[in-house]
Short mmCIF file of C-alpha atoms in Angstrom, two decimals:
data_model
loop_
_atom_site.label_atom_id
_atom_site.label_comp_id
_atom_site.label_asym_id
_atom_site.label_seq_id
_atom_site.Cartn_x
_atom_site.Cartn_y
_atom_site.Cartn_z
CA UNK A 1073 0.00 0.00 0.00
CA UNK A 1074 1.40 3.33 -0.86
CA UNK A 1075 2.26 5.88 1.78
CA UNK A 1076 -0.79 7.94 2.60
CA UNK A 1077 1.25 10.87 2.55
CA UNK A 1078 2.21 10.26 -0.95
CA UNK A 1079 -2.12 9.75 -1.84
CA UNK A 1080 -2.46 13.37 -0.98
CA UNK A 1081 -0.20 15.56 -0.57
CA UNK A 1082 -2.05 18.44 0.46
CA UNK A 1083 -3.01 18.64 4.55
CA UNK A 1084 -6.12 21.12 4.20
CA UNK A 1085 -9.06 21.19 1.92
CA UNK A 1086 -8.24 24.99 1.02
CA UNK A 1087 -5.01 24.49 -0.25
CA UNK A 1088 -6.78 23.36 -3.76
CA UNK A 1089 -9.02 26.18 -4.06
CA UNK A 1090 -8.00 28.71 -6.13
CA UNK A 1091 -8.34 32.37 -6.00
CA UNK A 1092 -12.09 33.60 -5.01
CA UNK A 1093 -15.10 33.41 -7.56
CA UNK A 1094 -12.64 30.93 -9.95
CA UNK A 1095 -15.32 28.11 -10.30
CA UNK A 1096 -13.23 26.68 -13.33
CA UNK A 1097 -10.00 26.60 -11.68
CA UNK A 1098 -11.95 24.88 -8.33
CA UNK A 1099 -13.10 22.25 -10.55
CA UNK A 1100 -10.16 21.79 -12.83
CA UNK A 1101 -8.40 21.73 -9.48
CA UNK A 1102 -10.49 18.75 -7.66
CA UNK A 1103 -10.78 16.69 -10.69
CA UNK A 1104 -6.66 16.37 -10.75
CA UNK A 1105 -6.83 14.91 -7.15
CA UNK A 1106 -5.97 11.40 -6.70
CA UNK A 1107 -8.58 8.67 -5.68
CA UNK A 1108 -7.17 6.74 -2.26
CA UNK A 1109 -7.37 3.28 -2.73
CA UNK A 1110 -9.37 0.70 -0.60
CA UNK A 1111 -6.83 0.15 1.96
CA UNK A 1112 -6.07 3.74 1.90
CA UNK A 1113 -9.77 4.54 2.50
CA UNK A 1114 -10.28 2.66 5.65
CA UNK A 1115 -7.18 3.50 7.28
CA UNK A 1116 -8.17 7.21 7.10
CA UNK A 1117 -11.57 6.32 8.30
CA UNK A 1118 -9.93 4.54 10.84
CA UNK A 1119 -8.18 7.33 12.46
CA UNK A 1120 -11.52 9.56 12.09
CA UNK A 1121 -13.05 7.17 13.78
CA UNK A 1122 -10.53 6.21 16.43
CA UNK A 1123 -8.76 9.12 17.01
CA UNK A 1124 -10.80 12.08 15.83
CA UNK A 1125 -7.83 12.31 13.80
CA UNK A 1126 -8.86 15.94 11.57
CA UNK A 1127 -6.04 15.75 9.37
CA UNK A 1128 -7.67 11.83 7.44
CA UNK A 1129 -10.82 13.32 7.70
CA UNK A 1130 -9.83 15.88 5.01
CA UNK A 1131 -7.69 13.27 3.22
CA UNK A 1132 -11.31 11.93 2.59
CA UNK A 1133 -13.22 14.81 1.56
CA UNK A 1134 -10.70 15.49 -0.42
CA UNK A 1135 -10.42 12.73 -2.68
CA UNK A 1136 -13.91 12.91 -3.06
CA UNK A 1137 -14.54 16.62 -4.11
CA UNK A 1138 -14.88 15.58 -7.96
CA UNK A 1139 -17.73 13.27 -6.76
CA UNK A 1140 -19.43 16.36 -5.87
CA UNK A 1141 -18.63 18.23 -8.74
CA UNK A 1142 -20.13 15.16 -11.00
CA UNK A 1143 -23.68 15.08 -9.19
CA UNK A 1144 -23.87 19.06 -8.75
CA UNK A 1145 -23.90 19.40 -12.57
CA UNK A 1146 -26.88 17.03 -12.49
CA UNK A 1147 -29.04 19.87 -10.78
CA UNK A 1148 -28.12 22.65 -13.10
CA UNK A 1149 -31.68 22.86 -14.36
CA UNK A 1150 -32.71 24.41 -11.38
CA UNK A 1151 -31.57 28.36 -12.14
CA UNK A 1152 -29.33 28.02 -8.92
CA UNK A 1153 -25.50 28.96 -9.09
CA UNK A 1154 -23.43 26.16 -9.95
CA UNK A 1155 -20.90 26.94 -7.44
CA UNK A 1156 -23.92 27.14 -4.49
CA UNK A 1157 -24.83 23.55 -5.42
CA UNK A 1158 -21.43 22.35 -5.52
CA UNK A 1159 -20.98 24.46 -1.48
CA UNK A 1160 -24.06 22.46 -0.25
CA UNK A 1161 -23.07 18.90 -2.15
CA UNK A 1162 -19.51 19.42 0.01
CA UNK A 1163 -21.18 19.79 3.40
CA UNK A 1164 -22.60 16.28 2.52
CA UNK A 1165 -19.98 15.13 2.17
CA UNK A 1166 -18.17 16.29 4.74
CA UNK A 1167 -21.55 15.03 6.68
CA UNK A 1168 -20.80 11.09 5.43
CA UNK A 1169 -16.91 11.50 6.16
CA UNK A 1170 -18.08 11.96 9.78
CA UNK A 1171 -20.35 9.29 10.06
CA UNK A 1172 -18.82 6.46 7.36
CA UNK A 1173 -18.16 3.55 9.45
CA UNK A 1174 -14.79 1.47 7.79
CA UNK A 1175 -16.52 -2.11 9.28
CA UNK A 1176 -19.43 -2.03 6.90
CA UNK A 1177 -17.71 -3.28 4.58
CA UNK A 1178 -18.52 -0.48 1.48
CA UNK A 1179 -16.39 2.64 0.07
CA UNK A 1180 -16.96 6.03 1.31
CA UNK A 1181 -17.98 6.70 -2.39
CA UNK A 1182 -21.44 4.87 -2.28
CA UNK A 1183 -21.67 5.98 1.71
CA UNK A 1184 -21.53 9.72 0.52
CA UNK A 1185 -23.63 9.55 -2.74
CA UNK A 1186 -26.60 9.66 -0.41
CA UNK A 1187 -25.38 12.66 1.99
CA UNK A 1188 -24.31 15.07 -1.43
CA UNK A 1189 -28.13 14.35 -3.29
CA UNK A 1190 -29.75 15.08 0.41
CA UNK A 1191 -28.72 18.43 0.90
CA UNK A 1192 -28.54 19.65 -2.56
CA UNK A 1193 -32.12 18.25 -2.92
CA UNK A 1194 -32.65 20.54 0.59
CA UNK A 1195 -30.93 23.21 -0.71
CA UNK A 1196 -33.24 23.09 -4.34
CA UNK A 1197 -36.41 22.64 -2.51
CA UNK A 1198 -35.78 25.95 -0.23
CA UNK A 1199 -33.97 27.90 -3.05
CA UNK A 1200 -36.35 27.78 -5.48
CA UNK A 1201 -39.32 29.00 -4.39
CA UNK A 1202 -39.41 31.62 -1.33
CA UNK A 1203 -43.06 29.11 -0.90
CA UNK A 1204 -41.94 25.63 -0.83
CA UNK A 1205 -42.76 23.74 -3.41
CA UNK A 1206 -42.14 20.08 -2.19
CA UNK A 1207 -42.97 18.84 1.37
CA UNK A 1208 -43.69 15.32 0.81
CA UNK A 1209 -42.26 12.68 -0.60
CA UNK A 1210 -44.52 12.04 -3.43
CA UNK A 1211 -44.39 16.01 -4.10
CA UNK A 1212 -40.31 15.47 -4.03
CA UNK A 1213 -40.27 12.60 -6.46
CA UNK A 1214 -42.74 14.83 -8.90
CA UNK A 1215 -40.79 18.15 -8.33
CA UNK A 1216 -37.40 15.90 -9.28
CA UNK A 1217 -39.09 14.48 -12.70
CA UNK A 1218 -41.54 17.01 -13.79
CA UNK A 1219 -39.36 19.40 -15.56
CA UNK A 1220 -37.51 16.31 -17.52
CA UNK A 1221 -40.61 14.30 -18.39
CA UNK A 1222 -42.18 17.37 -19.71
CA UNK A 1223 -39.45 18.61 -22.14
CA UNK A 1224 -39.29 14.77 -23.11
CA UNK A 1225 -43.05 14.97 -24.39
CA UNK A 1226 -43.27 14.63 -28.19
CA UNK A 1227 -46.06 16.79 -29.99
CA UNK A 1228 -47.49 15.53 -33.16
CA UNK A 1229 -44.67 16.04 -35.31
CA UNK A 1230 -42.45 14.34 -33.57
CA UNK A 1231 -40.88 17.42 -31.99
CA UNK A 1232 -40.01 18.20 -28.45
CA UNK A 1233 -42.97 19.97 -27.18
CA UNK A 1234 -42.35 23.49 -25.81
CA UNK A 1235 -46.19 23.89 -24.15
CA UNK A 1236 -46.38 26.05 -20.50
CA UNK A 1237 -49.43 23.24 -19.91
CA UNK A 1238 -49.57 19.77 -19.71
CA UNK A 1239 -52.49 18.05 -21.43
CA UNK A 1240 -54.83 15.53 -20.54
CA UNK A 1241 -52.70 13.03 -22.10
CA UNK A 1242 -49.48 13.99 -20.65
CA UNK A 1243 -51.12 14.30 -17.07
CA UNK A 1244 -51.93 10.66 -17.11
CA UNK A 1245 -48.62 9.76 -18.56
CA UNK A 1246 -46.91 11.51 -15.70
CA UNK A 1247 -49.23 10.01 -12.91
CA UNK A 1248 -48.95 6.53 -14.47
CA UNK A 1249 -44.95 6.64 -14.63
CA UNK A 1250 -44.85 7.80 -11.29
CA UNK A 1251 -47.19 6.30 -9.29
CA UNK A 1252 -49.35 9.26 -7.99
CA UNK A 1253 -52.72 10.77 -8.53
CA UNK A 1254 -53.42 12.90 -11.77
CA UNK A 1255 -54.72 15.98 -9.11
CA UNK A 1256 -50.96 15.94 -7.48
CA UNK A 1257 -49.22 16.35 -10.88
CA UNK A 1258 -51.66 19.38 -11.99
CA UNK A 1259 -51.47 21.09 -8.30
CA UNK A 1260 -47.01 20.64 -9.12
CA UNK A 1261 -47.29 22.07 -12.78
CA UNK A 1262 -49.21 24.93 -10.86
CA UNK A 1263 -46.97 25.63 -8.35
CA UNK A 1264 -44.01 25.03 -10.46
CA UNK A 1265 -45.07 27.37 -12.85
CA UNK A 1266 -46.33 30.15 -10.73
CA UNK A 1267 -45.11 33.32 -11.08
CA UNK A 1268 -42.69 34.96 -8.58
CA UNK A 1269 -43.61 37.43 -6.40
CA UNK A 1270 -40.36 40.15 -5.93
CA UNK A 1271 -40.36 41.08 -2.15
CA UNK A 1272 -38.16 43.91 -2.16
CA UNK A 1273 -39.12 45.92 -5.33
CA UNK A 1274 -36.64 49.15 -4.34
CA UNK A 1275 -37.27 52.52 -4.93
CA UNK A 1276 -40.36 53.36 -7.15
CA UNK A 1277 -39.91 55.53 -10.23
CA UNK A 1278 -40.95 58.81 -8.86
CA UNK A 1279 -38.57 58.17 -6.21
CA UNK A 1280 -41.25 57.53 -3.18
CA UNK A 1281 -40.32 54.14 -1.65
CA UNK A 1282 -42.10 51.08 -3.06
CA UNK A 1283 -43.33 48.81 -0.43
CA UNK A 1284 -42.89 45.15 -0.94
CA UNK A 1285 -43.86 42.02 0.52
CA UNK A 1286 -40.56 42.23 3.10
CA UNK A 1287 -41.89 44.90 4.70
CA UNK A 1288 -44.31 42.38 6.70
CA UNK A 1289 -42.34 39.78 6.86
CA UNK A 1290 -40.53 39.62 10.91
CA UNK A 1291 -37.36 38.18 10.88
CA UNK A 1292 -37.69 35.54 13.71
CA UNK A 1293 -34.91 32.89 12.74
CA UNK A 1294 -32.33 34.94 15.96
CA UNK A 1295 -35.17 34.18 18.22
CA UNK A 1296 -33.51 32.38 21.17
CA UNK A 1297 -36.18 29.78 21.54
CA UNK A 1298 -36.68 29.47 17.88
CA UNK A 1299 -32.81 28.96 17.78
CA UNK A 1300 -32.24 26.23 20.63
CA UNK A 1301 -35.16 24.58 18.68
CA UNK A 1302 -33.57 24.26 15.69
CA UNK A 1303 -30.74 23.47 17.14
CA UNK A 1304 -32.26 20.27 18.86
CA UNK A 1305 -33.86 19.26 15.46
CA UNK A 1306 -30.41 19.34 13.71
CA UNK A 1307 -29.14 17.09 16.60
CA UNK A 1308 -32.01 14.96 16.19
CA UNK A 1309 -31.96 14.33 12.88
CA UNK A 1310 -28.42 13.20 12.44
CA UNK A 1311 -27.17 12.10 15.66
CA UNK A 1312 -30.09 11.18 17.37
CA UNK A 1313 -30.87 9.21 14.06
CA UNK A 1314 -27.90 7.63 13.66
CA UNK A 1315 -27.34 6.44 17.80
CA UNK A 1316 -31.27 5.03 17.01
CA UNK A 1317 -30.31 2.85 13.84
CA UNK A 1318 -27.16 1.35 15.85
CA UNK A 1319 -29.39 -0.06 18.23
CA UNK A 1320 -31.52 -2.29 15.69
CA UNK A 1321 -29.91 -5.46 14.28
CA UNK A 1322 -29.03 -5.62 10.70
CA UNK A 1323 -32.16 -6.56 8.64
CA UNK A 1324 -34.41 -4.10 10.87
CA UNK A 1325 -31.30 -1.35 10.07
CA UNK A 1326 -31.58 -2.01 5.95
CA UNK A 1327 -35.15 -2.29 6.11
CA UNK A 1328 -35.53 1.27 7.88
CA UNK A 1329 -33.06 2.68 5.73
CA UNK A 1330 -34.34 1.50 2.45
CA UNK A 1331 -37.92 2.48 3.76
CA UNK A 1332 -37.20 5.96 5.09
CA UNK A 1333 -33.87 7.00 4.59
CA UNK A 1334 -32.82 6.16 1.10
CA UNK A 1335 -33.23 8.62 -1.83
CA UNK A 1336 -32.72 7.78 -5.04
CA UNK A 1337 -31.53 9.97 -8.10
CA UNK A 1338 -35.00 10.67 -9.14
CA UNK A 1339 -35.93 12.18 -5.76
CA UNK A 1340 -37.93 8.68 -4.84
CA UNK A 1341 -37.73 6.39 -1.67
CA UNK A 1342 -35.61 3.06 -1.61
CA UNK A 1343 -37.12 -0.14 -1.76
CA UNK A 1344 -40.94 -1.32 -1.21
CA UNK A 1345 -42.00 -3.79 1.34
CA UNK A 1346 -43.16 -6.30 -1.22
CA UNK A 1347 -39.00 -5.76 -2.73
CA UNK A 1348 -37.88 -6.71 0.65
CA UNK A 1349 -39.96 -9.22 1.59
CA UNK A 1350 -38.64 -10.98 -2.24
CA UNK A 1351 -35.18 -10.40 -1.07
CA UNK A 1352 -35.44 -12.04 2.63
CA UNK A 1353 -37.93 -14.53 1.41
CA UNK A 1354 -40.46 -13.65 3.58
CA UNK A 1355 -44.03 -12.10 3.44
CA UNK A 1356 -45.06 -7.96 2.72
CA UNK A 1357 -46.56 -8.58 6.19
CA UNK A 1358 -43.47 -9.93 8.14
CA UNK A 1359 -41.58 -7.18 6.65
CA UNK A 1360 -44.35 -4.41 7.81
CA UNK A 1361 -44.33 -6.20 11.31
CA UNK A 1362 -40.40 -5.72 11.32
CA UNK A 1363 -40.48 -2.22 10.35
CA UNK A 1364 -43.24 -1.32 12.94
CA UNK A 1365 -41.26 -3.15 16.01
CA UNK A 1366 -38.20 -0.83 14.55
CA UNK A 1367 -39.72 2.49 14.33
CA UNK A 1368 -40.97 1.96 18.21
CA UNK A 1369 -37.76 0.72 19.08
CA UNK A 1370 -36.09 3.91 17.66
CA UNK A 1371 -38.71 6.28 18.81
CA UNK A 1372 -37.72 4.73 22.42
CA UNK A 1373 -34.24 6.03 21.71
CA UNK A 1374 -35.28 9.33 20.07
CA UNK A 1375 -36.69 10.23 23.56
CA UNK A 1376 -33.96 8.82 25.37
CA UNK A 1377 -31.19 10.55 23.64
CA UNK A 1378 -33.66 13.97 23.84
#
């Protein structure tokens, strides 16, 4: 195995970033990073893990920047600034560096994947509209596929279709392919498609002050309670989460996962209890029984670790 000082030379993450506002040069930059190998990988993680060792935890974000370049690029159809997708798909990673466990048994590169899509799919959904567009996760999946499906319509001629509607036809296409009601595709075109509403509009052209929508908004996100709140949630969603999963064994662990925790590139969920239950050879049933005993057995240690 080669010398990890020789897999990257560099000690700290912003020793490859060039000069400010150079999103070219940042990429170029990443992309001529080495890859650490296997064994290089978990002896890095190692370290993290054992000895909160900084210095192999950005060895491994590192050598995994170009990953987030690659997936960022995927989301450019959104209006938002390449180099703002590419900011959140790094504190992903830097996210799955912290938690990846070396004893699983899989690279940091499939660990990650998951982390980068997450928060540039958070950072989409409350960048794109001031009103959020997507809550749940069938309105996630559609907000992730409308816009493609729709420029992949073909109108009579065979052309790509260019309509600011969707017909009849194309409604039930959309709900068929993904599995939701015809009423929750036209309620996404709608909201996707609204208009925005400018909330600061400036001075006025006679020079009086135009009032906007901002002028009745409060700003209550410094609230102390509203900050300790948030605070808790953060904790709660990551390590609270995380100390919860290590308590279930290792089919109730997947089974969560793949039920609640996975996303997939098209925005969707992971697998479906009648997948499961094919792949453990078991009923739909057992596998909803396992997944209920789970979720109370985590929700135990939710309120513990509160």
């Amino acid at each position: 195995m080669a010398a990890p000082g020789r897999a990257l030379a560099v000690a700290s993450p912003w020793a490859v970033v060039p000069s400010l506002g150079n999103l070219d040069a940042y990429i170029s930059a990443v992309n001529r990073l080495p890859m650490l190998t296997a064994d290089e990988e978990r002896e890095f993680a190692r370290k993290l893990k054992d000895d909160n060792d900084l210095e192999a935890a950005g060895k491994l974000v590192l050598s995994h920047l170009r990953l987030v370049v690659s997936v960022s690029r995927k989301y450019l159809g959104y209006g938002l600034p390449h180099g703002d997708l590419i900011q959140e798909g790094n504190i992903g990673l830097m996210k799955a560096v912290k938690r990846f466990d070396p004893d699983q048994g899989v690279r940091l590169v499939s660990y990650a994947l998951h982390w980068i899509k997450a928060e540039i799919h958070e950072y989409i959904l409350k960048n794109w509209r001031m009103v959020k567009v997507a809550t749940t996760k069938a309105q996630r999946k559609l907000f992730f596929n409308l816009r493609s499906m729709k420029q992949g319509f073909k109108d009579d001629e065979g052309a790509a279709t260019h309509r600011d509607t969707l017909t009849d036809a194309q409604i039930e296409v959309m709900a068929r392919e993904l599995n939701v009601k015809r009423e929750e595709v036209i309620e996404m075109e709608t909201r996707m498609s609204g208009g925005d509403v400018v909330l600061d509009p400036g001075p006025a052209d006679d020079g009086e002050e135009a009032f906007g929508p901002i002028a009745y908004l409060a700003d209550a996100t410094q609230e102390p309670t509203a900050v300790l709140e948030s605070q808790q949630r953060d904790v709660m969603a990551t390590d609270g989460i995380a100390a919860a999963l290590e308590g279930l064994d290792a089919r109730s662990r997947r089974i969560v996962e793949e039920r609640w925790l996975k996303v997939n590139d098209d925005g969707s969920g992971g697998m479906t209890l009648h997948e499961l239950a094919a792949e453990y050879g078991v009923s739909a049933e057992r596998i909803r029984q396992i997944e209920s005993a789970a979720m109370k057995k985590m929700r135990k240690s939710l309120a513990a670790f509160a």
